[in-house]
């Protein structure tokens, strides 16, 4: 009888712990509010073995460069990063991305604000791989003033700074809709079902069925055919959104591929190590009742 | 029966001093794990990617006056760019085979053909790294104030404790007036 | 066990020379040969796991400090530089960030083991109290460390938690300004938090030495919970090495596998997305929550309608642990032989997890469905506010009412005379399998 009770107690403890872990995992999801759940972009980097699709990153850079970069900074990125391992223009021939001719050419296209080292005067010069991605605004105040008071956020780690990551960015960019009838839109705002927010104060319909999403200051940034792809990929908003979301996922986590590969090796090693140690443990405790 | 179950020391496994294969394997795996952990902790102190990215700079030679030098910062160190006068040039070429050269080098080996009047050297004394003073010393080149090393106008060590000539960095002429160092 | 005699015999001349001057090898050898109850189960391996956690945090922390810049304008970017440009920096930072969570998983299991098997009772009160000090220092260190990346959660976490001090009547406000080094969280705050975050782990290390010293003096508890009589020592005790080094080693590796899964495959799952937004003193995130390991205490804080009362309750929730040895009136250590208390313990576990869950929710949102029932005082009955209050009440009742009363009223099961007895009946084996 004692035995039975003990068995139950330990099982209960383990079950409670499992419930605890489950609840912890569920908590952020429950807390995320009234936005629509992001659609999956079907990305190549999903899952424990997923890697970035280089073609997609190149297209994503093009979309970023031609569309997003007009308003958004990416302060943590340098042009040299484009030639880093698993990056959009990675070429194993150039282990040092600063020597990569594609990267050099892309950097040279950009005019960078600098100070002349002799005269101390403000100049514009050609970019180099060591330069940061050009910031469209000289400072945060100018960024806010140029966009109706809301500075466009820096995109460097955007995929890590939002629940849903790349799927969220993809859904948001391709998910603009006309506001449902009954929603009063504020001036300079746009409705997006994937935007975090609470529309209750702006909703005149049934209070039990407030539409999902919120207001976003950014107007729909992408139009079909806006960016020219030279690899035959469809030139649609959906494709642009996917590609730029993948690009931002890469800028947010440029070492993801190394991380997953290292993790695979480490976990295999630890499993073997655990097996050997368990055998050693069994040998040492052989014949010792405990 | 009670005692036999609780009692230890069975011949195969109970003896803690026995070193058989599986314990050696476990120990080896632990050592391997330690080495795997040690490597990233050591490697993180090597130059980071952003440091390596700033490995080269460009410089416009028209900014140096004849007989003068300009000091620029490259990889955190001073680089001397010196526009030598004909008299200085003559003197260093005459000394190309002087017996007091500790590290014999001709001036031509230390400059680029067609641009002999410009000397580009790293401005760190090869003794213990102080920055030598321009135009001082017994040979009209540089004099290191820390421990008294004399360099000539080709940056060659002539007298004092420094063992080697001032280092010529890797550099190339992009045009007649523009060099890229690094 | 306290009278464990040294069995170390110096062999070489150097060892003999050293042994009379600094008997450090003897100290290590004595620890390795420490007689240890043979019936310790895997719940006892968390001490070793915690030692690994502390060393991991200290070593990765020292390395991160080589690259981190404690300045409001540079901190966020310097952390991201570690993630991008420093060789292997992403690995070191993710190990450090997830290491904090792993540390708390291990410490909570370690504490619950102590609670279940009565490891806090005489003669082990000092081990337990020092452990409580370590736990408190861990919370402080983790909080200070979370501020350093200077993201939105860092900033607003620091704002909210330092404001707790401001709740102290009278002296709160001046202390708050002194603590922050200004009227608001700013560069001065970040700098001192960095300094203290570097210091406190070494205070923890010092406490760990005391914890082990006290353990050496009083001897290990065991799942049966009885003191081992001297005449049973030979039969009931085993040298720590190799029996428990290999057992702890195996458990540590299993724990490292869990750790590696987080570091390499879910490195941000235990963190909050908002902390990848640089700190902005002009805008609060929509929903701020502390790290998961603080949630139960955060829930208790919010359960009390009064600001100062909430702070007192939160600190009391940790403080009660210090007096635990004197709240438990039972003579029996292990809950294995206290079926009534065990039931209350299981409810306590559920309540603890429940508090953590409540801490992550908005207090006003309904627990079940989306309907309202009726308003009791300041909130609807079907809200996390009232669920949290229910759980908080149980949390304190467990220590202040249940523990003293059950100890006096219950009839414990018969306790074996030796720890070998359950080995023979198989009860121990059944529990481990279960």
Coordinates of C-alpha atoms in Angstrom, one line a residue, chain C residues 7-420:
Chain C
X7 CA 41.6 8.9 5.1
X8 CA 44.0 10.8 2.9
X9 CA 47.6 9.6 3.0
X10 CA 50.1 11.8 1.2
X11 CA 52.2 9.6 -1.1
X12 CA 55.0 11.7 -2.7
X13 CA 57.4 14.0 -1.0
X14 CA 55.7 17.1 -2.6
X15 CA 52.3 16.0 -1.2
X16 CA 53.8 15.5 2.2
X17 CA 55.5 18.9 2.1
X18 CA 52.3 20.6 1.0
X19 CA 50.1 18.7 3.5
X20 CA 51.8 20.2 6.5
X21 CA 51.7 23.7 5.0
X22 CA 48.5 23.9 3.0
X23 CA 46.4 20.7 3.3
X24 CA 44.4 21.5 0.2
X25 CA 44.8 18.1 -1.4
X26 CA 43.6 16.5 1.9
X27 CA 40.6 18.9 1.8
X28 CA 39.7 17.8 -1.7
X29 CA 40.3 14.1 -1.0
X30 CA 38.1 14.3 2.1
X31 CA 35.3 15.7 0.1
X32 CA 35.7 13.0 -2.5
X33 CA 35.5 10.3 0.2
X34 CA 32.7 11.9 2.1
X35 CA 30.4 9.1 3.3
X36 CA 27.1 9.6 1.5
X37 CA 23.8 7.8 2.1
X38 CA 23.6 5.1 -0.5
X39 CA 19.8 5.6 -1.1
X40 CA 20.0 9.1 -2.6
X41 CA 17.8 9.3 -5.6
X42 CA 18.1 11.5 -8.7
X43 CA 16.4 14.5 -7.0
X44 CA 19.7 14.7 -5.1
X45 CA 21.7 15.4 -8.2
X46 CA 20.5 19.0 -8.6
X47 CA 23.2 20.2 -6.2
X48 CA 25.9 19.2 -8.7
X49 CA 23.8 20.5 -11.6
X50 CA 23.6 23.9 -9.8
X51 CA 27.3 24.0 -9.3
X52 CA 27.7 23.5 -13.1
X53 CA 25.1 26.3 -13.7
X54 CA 26.9 28.7 -11.4
X55 CA 30.3 28.1 -13.1
X56 CA 28.7 28.4 -16.5
X57 CA 27.2 31.7 -15.7
X58 CA 30.3 33.1 -14.1
X59 CA 32.6 32.0 -16.9
X60 CA 30.3 33.1 -19.8
X61 CA 29.6 36.3 -17.8
X62 CA 33.2 37.3 -17.5
X63 CA 33.7 36.7 -21.2
X64 CA 30.6 38.7 -22.1
X65 CA 31.8 41.6 -20.0
X66 CA 34.9 41.8 -22.2
X67 CA 32.6 42.9 -25.1
X68 CA 29.7 44.6 -23.3
X69 CA 29.4 48.4 -23.0
X70 CA 27.3 49.6 -20.0
X71 CA 26.1 52.8 -21.6
X72 CA 22.5 53.6 -22.5
X73 CA 23.5 54.6 -26.1
X74 CA 25.7 51.6 -26.7
X75 CA 24.5 48.7 -24.5
X76 CA 21.9 47.3 -26.9
X77 CA 24.2 47.5 -29.9
X78 CA 27.1 46.1 -28.0
X79 CA 25.0 43.0 -27.1
X80 CA 24.0 42.6 -30.8
X81 CA 27.7 43.1 -31.7
X82 CA 28.4 40.1 -29.5
X83 CA 25.7 38.2 -31.4
X84 CA 27.1 39.1 -34.8
X85 CA 30.8 40.1 -34.8
X86 CA 32.5 38.5 -31.8
X87 CA 33.9 35.0 -32.6
X88 CA 31.3 32.5 -31.2
X89 CA 29.7 35.4 -29.3
X90 CA 26.2 34.3 -30.2
X91 CA 26.9 31.0 -28.5
X92 CA 28.3 32.5 -25.4
X93 CA 25.5 35.0 -25.0
X94 CA 22.7 32.5 -25.6
X95 CA 24.3 30.1 -23.1
X96 CA 24.4 33.0 -20.5
X97 CA 20.8 34.1 -21.2
X98 CA 19.3 30.6 -21.2
X99 CA 21.7 29.6 -18.4
X100 CA 19.8 31.9 -16.1
X101 CA 16.6 30.0 -16.8
X102 CA 18.3 26.6 -16.5
X103 CA 19.7 27.8 -13.1
X104 CA 16.2 28.6 -11.9
X105 CA 14.7 25.3 -13.1
X106 CA 17.5 23.5 -11.2
X107 CA 17.2 25.6 -8.1
X108 CA 13.4 25.3 -7.8
X109 CA 13.7 21.5 -8.1
X110 CA 16.5 21.5 -5.6
X111 CA 14.4 23.5 -3.1
X112 CA 11.3 21.4 -3.7
X113 CA 13.4 18.3 -3.0
X114 CA 14.5 19.8 0.3
X115 CA 10.9 20.7 1.1
X116 CA 9.6 17.2 0.3
X117 CA 12.2 15.2 2.1
X118 CA 12.5 17.6 5.1
X119 CA 16.1 18.6 4.4
X120 CA 15.6 21.9 6.3
X121 CA 15.0 20.2 9.7
X122 CA 17.4 19.8 12.5
X123 CA 20.4 19.5 12.3
X124 CA 20.4 21.0 8.8
X125 CA 18.8 24.4 9.4
X126 CA 21.9 26.3 8.4
X127 CA 22.2 24.5 5.1
X128 CA 18.7 25.5 4.3
X129 CA 19.0 29.2 5.4
X130 CA 22.2 29.7 3.5
X131 CA 20.4 28.1 0.5
X132 CA 17.6 30.7 1.0
X133 CA 20.3 33.5 0.9
X134 CA 21.7 32.0 -2.3
X135 CA 18.2 31.9 -3.8
X136 CA 17.6 35.5 -2.9
X137 CA 20.9 36.6 -4.4
X138 CA 20.1 34.6 -7.5
X139 CA 16.9 36.6 -8.0
X140 CA 18.7 39.8 -7.5
X141 CA 21.5 38.8 -9.9
X142 CA 19.0 37.7 -12.5
X143 CA 17.1 40.9 -12.3
X144 CA 20.2 43.0 -12.6
X145 CA 21.4 41.0 -15.5
X146 CA 18.1 41.3 -17.4
X147 CA 18.5 45.0 -17.4
X148 CA 21.9 45.0 -19.1
X149 CA 20.8 44.4 -22.8
X150 CA 18.8 47.6 -22.4
X151 CA 15.8 46.4 -24.3
X152 CA 12.2 47.5 -23.6
X153 CA 11.7 44.7 -21.0
X154 CA 15.0 45.5 -19.4
X155 CA 14.1 49.2 -19.0
X156 CA 10.5 48.7 -17.9
X157 CA 11.4 45.8 -15.6
X158 CA 13.9 47.9 -13.9
X159 CA 11.4 50.8 -13.6
X160 CA 8.7 48.6 -12.1
X161 CA 10.9 46.7 -9.7
X162 CA 12.9 49.7 -8.4
X163 CA 9.5 51.4 -7.9
X164 CA 8.8 48.7 -5.3
X165 CA 11.4 50.3 -3.1
X166 CA 9.5 53.6 -3.5
X167 CA 6.5 52.0 -1.8
X168 CA 8.2 52.0 1.6
X169 CA 6.5 54.8 3.6
X170 CA 8.5 57.9 4.2
X171 CA 12.0 56.8 3.2
X172 CA 11.0 55.1 0.0
X173 CA 11.4 58.0 -2.4
X174 CA 14.9 59.1 -1.3
X175 CA 16.1 55.5 -1.3
X176 CA 14.6 55.1 -4.8
X177 CA 16.5 58.2 -6.1
X178 CA 19.7 57.0 -4.4
X179 CA 19.3 53.5 -5.9
X180 CA 18.7 54.8 -9.4
X181 CA 21.2 57.6 -9.2
X182 CA 18.7 60.1 -10.5
X183 CA 15.0 60.8 -10.9
X184 CA 14.6 58.0 -13.5
X185 CA 16.3 54.8 -14.7
X186 CA 19.2 56.1 -16.8
X187 CA 22.9 55.7 -17.5
X188 CA 23.9 55.9 -13.9
X189 CA 21.4 53.0 -13.1
X190 CA 22.7 50.9 -15.9
X191 CA 26.3 51.4 -14.8
X192 CA 25.7 50.4 -11.2
X193 CA 23.5 47.5 -12.2
X194 CA 26.3 46.2 -14.4
X195 CA 28.8 46.5 -11.5
X196 CA 26.5 44.7 -9.1
X197 CA 25.6 42.1 -11.6
X198 CA 29.3 41.3 -11.9
X199 CA 29.7 41.3 -8.1
X200 CA 26.8 39.3 -6.8
X201 CA 27.7 35.9 -8.5
X202 CA 30.9 35.9 -6.4
X203 CA 28.8 36.5 -3.3
X204 CA 26.7 33.5 -4.4
X205 CA 29.9 31.5 -4.8
X206 CA 31.0 32.4 -1.2
X207 CA 27.6 31.3 0.0
X208 CA 27.9 28.1 -1.9
X209 CA 31.1 27.4 0.0
X210 CA 29.3 28.0 3.3
X211 CA 26.4 25.8 2.0
X212 CA 28.8 22.9 1.4
X213 CA 30.6 23.5 4.7
X214 CA 27.3 23.3 6.5
X215 CA 26.4 20.2 4.5
X216 CA 29.8 18.6 5.4
X217 CA 29.1 19.3 9.1
X218 CA 25.5 18.1 9.3
X219 CA 25.7 15.4 6.7
X220 CA 23.4 14.6 3.8
X221 CA 19.7 14.0 4.3
X222 CA 18.3 11.0 2.4
X223 CA 14.9 10.0 1.0
X224 CA 14.0 8.0 4.2
X225 CA 14.9 11.1 6.2
X226 CA 16.4 9.3 9.2
X227 CA 19.8 10.1 10.7
X228 CA 22.1 7.2 10.1
X229 CA 23.3 5.6 13.3
X230 CA 27.0 5.3 13.8
X231 CA 27.0 1.5 13.8
X232 CA 25.2 1.5 10.5
X233 CA 27.7 3.8 8.8
X234 CA 29.7 1.1 7.1
X235 CA 26.5 -0.5 5.6
X236 CA 24.5 2.6 4.8
X237 CA 27.1 5.0 3.5
X238 CA 29.2 5.0 0.4
X239 CA 32.1 7.2 -0.5
X240 CA 31.1 10.2 -2.6
X241 CA 33.6 9.2 -5.3
X242 CA 33.0 7.2 -7.5
X243 CA 29.4 6.4 -6.6
X244 CA 27.9 9.8 -6.6
X245 CA 30.4 11.6 -8.9
X246 CA 29.2 9.2 -11.7
X247 CA 25.6 9.5 -10.7
X248 CA 25.7 13.3 -10.6
X249 CA 27.8 13.3 -13.8
X250 CA 25.1 11.3 -15.6
X251 CA 22.4 13.7 -14.4
X252 CA 24.5 16.7 -15.3
X253 CA 24.8 15.4 -18.9
X254 CA 21.0 14.8 -19.1
X255 CA 20.5 18.4 -17.9
X256 CA 23.0 19.7 -20.4
X257 CA 21.0 18.1 -23.2
X258 CA 18.0 20.0 -22.1
X259 CA 20.2 23.1 -21.9
X260 CA 21.6 22.5 -25.4
X261 CA 18.1 22.1 -26.9
X262 CA 17.2 25.6 -25.7
X263 CA 20.5 27.2 -26.6
X264 CA 20.7 25.8 -30.1
X265 CA 17.1 25.4 -31.1
X266 CA 14.9 27.7 -29.0
X267 CA 17.3 30.3 -27.8
X268 CA 14.6 33.0 -27.4
X269 CA 11.7 30.9 -26.3
X270 CA 12.2 31.7 -22.6
X271 CA 12.8 35.4 -23.3
X272 CA 10.4 38.1 -24.4
X273 CA 10.3 39.5 -27.9
X274 CA 10.0 43.1 -26.6
X275 CA 13.5 42.9 -25.3
X276 CA 14.8 43.0 -28.9
X277 CA 13.4 46.5 -29.1
X278 CA 15.9 49.1 -27.7
X279 CA 14.8 50.7 -24.5
X280 CA 12.5 53.7 -24.9
X281 CA 11.8 55.7 -21.7
X282 CA 8.9 57.4 -23.5
X283 CA 6.9 54.3 -24.4
X284 CA 5.9 51.3 -22.2
X285 CA 5.3 48.0 -23.9
X286 CA 1.6 46.9 -24.0
X287 CA 2.1 44.0 -21.6
X288 CA 5.1 43.8 -19.3
X289 CA 6.0 40.6 -17.5
X290 CA 9.1 39.5 -15.7
X291 CA 11.1 36.5 -16.7
X292 CA 9.2 33.2 -16.0
X293 CA 11.1 32.4 -12.9
X294 CA 9.9 35.6 -11.1
X295 CA 6.2 35.2 -12.2
X296 CA 4.9 33.5 -9.0
X297 CA 6.3 36.3 -6.8
X298 CA 5.1 38.9 -9.3
X299 CA 1.6 37.4 -9.1
X300 CA 1.7 37.7 -5.3
X301 CA 2.8 41.3 -5.6
X302 CA -0.2 42.1 -7.8
X303 CA -2.7 40.1 -5.6
X304 CA -2.5 42.7 -2.9
X305 CA -4.6 45.9 -3.6
X306 CA -2.2 48.1 -1.6
X307 CA 1.1 49.1 -3.2
X308 CA 3.3 48.7 0.0
X309 CA 1.2 45.7 1.1
X310 CA 2.1 44.0 -2.2
X311 CA 5.8 44.6 -1.8
X312 CA 5.6 43.2 1.8
X313 CA 3.7 40.2 0.6
X314 CA 6.2 39.5 -2.2
X315 CA 9.2 39.7 0.1
X316 CA 7.3 37.7 2.8
X317 CA 6.8 34.9 0.2
X318 CA 10.6 34.6 0.0
X319 CA 11.2 35.5 3.6
X320 CA 9.0 32.7 5.0
X321 CA 11.4 30.2 3.6
X322 CA 14.0 31.4 6.1
X323 CA 11.9 30.5 9.1
X324 CA 10.6 27.2 7.5
X325 CA 12.6 25.0 9.9
X326 CA 10.6 26.4 12.8
X327 CA 7.2 26.4 11.2
X328 CA 7.3 22.6 10.6
X329 CA 6.3 20.9 13.8
X330 CA 6.7 17.3 12.6
X331 CA 9.5 15.1 13.9
X332 CA 9.4 13.1 10.7
X333 CA 11.6 14.5 7.9
X334 CA 10.5 12.7 4.7
X335 CA 7.0 13.3 3.4
X336 CA 7.3 9.7 2.2
X337 CA 6.0 8.8 5.6
X338 CA 3.6 11.8 5.9
X339 CA 0.7 11.0 3.5
X340 CA -1.5 14.0 4.7
X341 CA 1.4 16.5 4.3
X342 CA 2.2 15.0 1.0
X343 CA -1.3 15.8 -0.3
X344 CA -0.9 19.4 0.8
X345 CA 2.6 19.4 -0.8
X346 CA 1.1 18.4 -4.1
X347 CA -1.5 21.1 -3.9
X348 CA 1.3 23.5 -3.1
X349 CA 3.1 22.5 -6.3
X350 CA 0.0 23.1 -8.3
X351 CA -0.5 26.5 -6.6
X352 CA 3.1 27.5 -7.2
X353 CA 2.7 26.7 -10.9
X354 CA -0.7 28.4 -10.9
X355 CA 0.8 31.5 -9.4
X356 CA 3.4 31.5 -12.2
X357 CA 0.7 31.2 -14.7
X358 CA -1.4 34.0 -13.2
X359 CA 1.7 36.2 -13.1
X360 CA 1.8 36.1 -16.9
X361 CA -1.8 37.1 -17.3
X362 CA -3.6 40.5 -17.2
X363 CA -5.3 40.6 -13.8
X364 CA -8.7 41.7 -15.2
X365 CA -9.0 39.1 -17.9
X366 CA -11.4 36.2 -17.2
X367 CA -10.0 32.8 -16.3
X368 CA -12.8 30.7 -17.8
X369 CA -14.5 31.7 -21.1
X370 CA -15.1 35.4 -21.6
X371 CA -18.0 36.0 -19.3
X372 CA -18.3 38.0 -16.1
X373 CA -19.8 36.7 -12.9
X374 CA -20.2 39.2 -10.1
X375 CA -17.9 41.8 -8.7
X376 CA -16.3 41.1 -5.4
X377 CA -14.7 44.2 -3.9
X378 CA -12.4 45.4 -6.7
X379 CA -12.6 42.7 -9.4
X380 CA -14.8 40.2 -11.0
X381 CA -14.8 36.7 -9.4
X382 CA -14.0 35.1 -12.7
X383 CA -10.7 37.0 -13.1
X384 CA -7.0 36.3 -12.7
X385 CA -7.0 38.8 -9.9
X386 CA -9.2 36.5 -7.7
X387 CA -7.5 33.3 -8.8
X388 CA -4.2 34.8 -7.8
X389 CA -5.6 35.8 -4.5
X390 CA -6.8 32.3 -3.9
X391 CA -3.4 30.9 -4.8
X392 CA -1.6 33.5 -2.7
X393 CA -3.8 32.6 0.3
X394 CA -2.9 28.9 -0.1
X395 CA 0.8 29.8 -0.5
X396 CA 1.0 31.5 2.9
X397 CA -1.5 29.1 4.5
X398 CA 0.8 26.2 3.5
X399 CA 3.6 27.6 5.6
X400 CA 1.9 29.3 8.4
X401 CA -1.2 27.1 9.1
X402 CA -0.9 23.7 7.3
X403 CA 2.7 23.0 8.2
X404 CA 2.4 23.7 12.0
X405 CA -1.0 22.0 12.3
X406 CA -0.5 18.9 10.2
X407 CA 2.8 18.3 12.1
X408 CA 0.9 18.2 15.3
X409 CA -2.2 16.3 14.2
X410 CA -1.1 13.8 11.6
X411 CA -0.2 10.1 12.2
X412 CA 2.9 9.4 10.2
X413 CA 3.5 6.0 8.6
X414 CA 5.9 3.7 10.4
X415 CA 9.5 4.8 9.7
X416 CA 12.2 2.3 8.9
X417 CA 15.0 1.9 11.4
X418 CA 17.6 2.0 8.8
X419 CA 17.8 3.2 5.2
X420 CA 18.6 -0.3 4.1

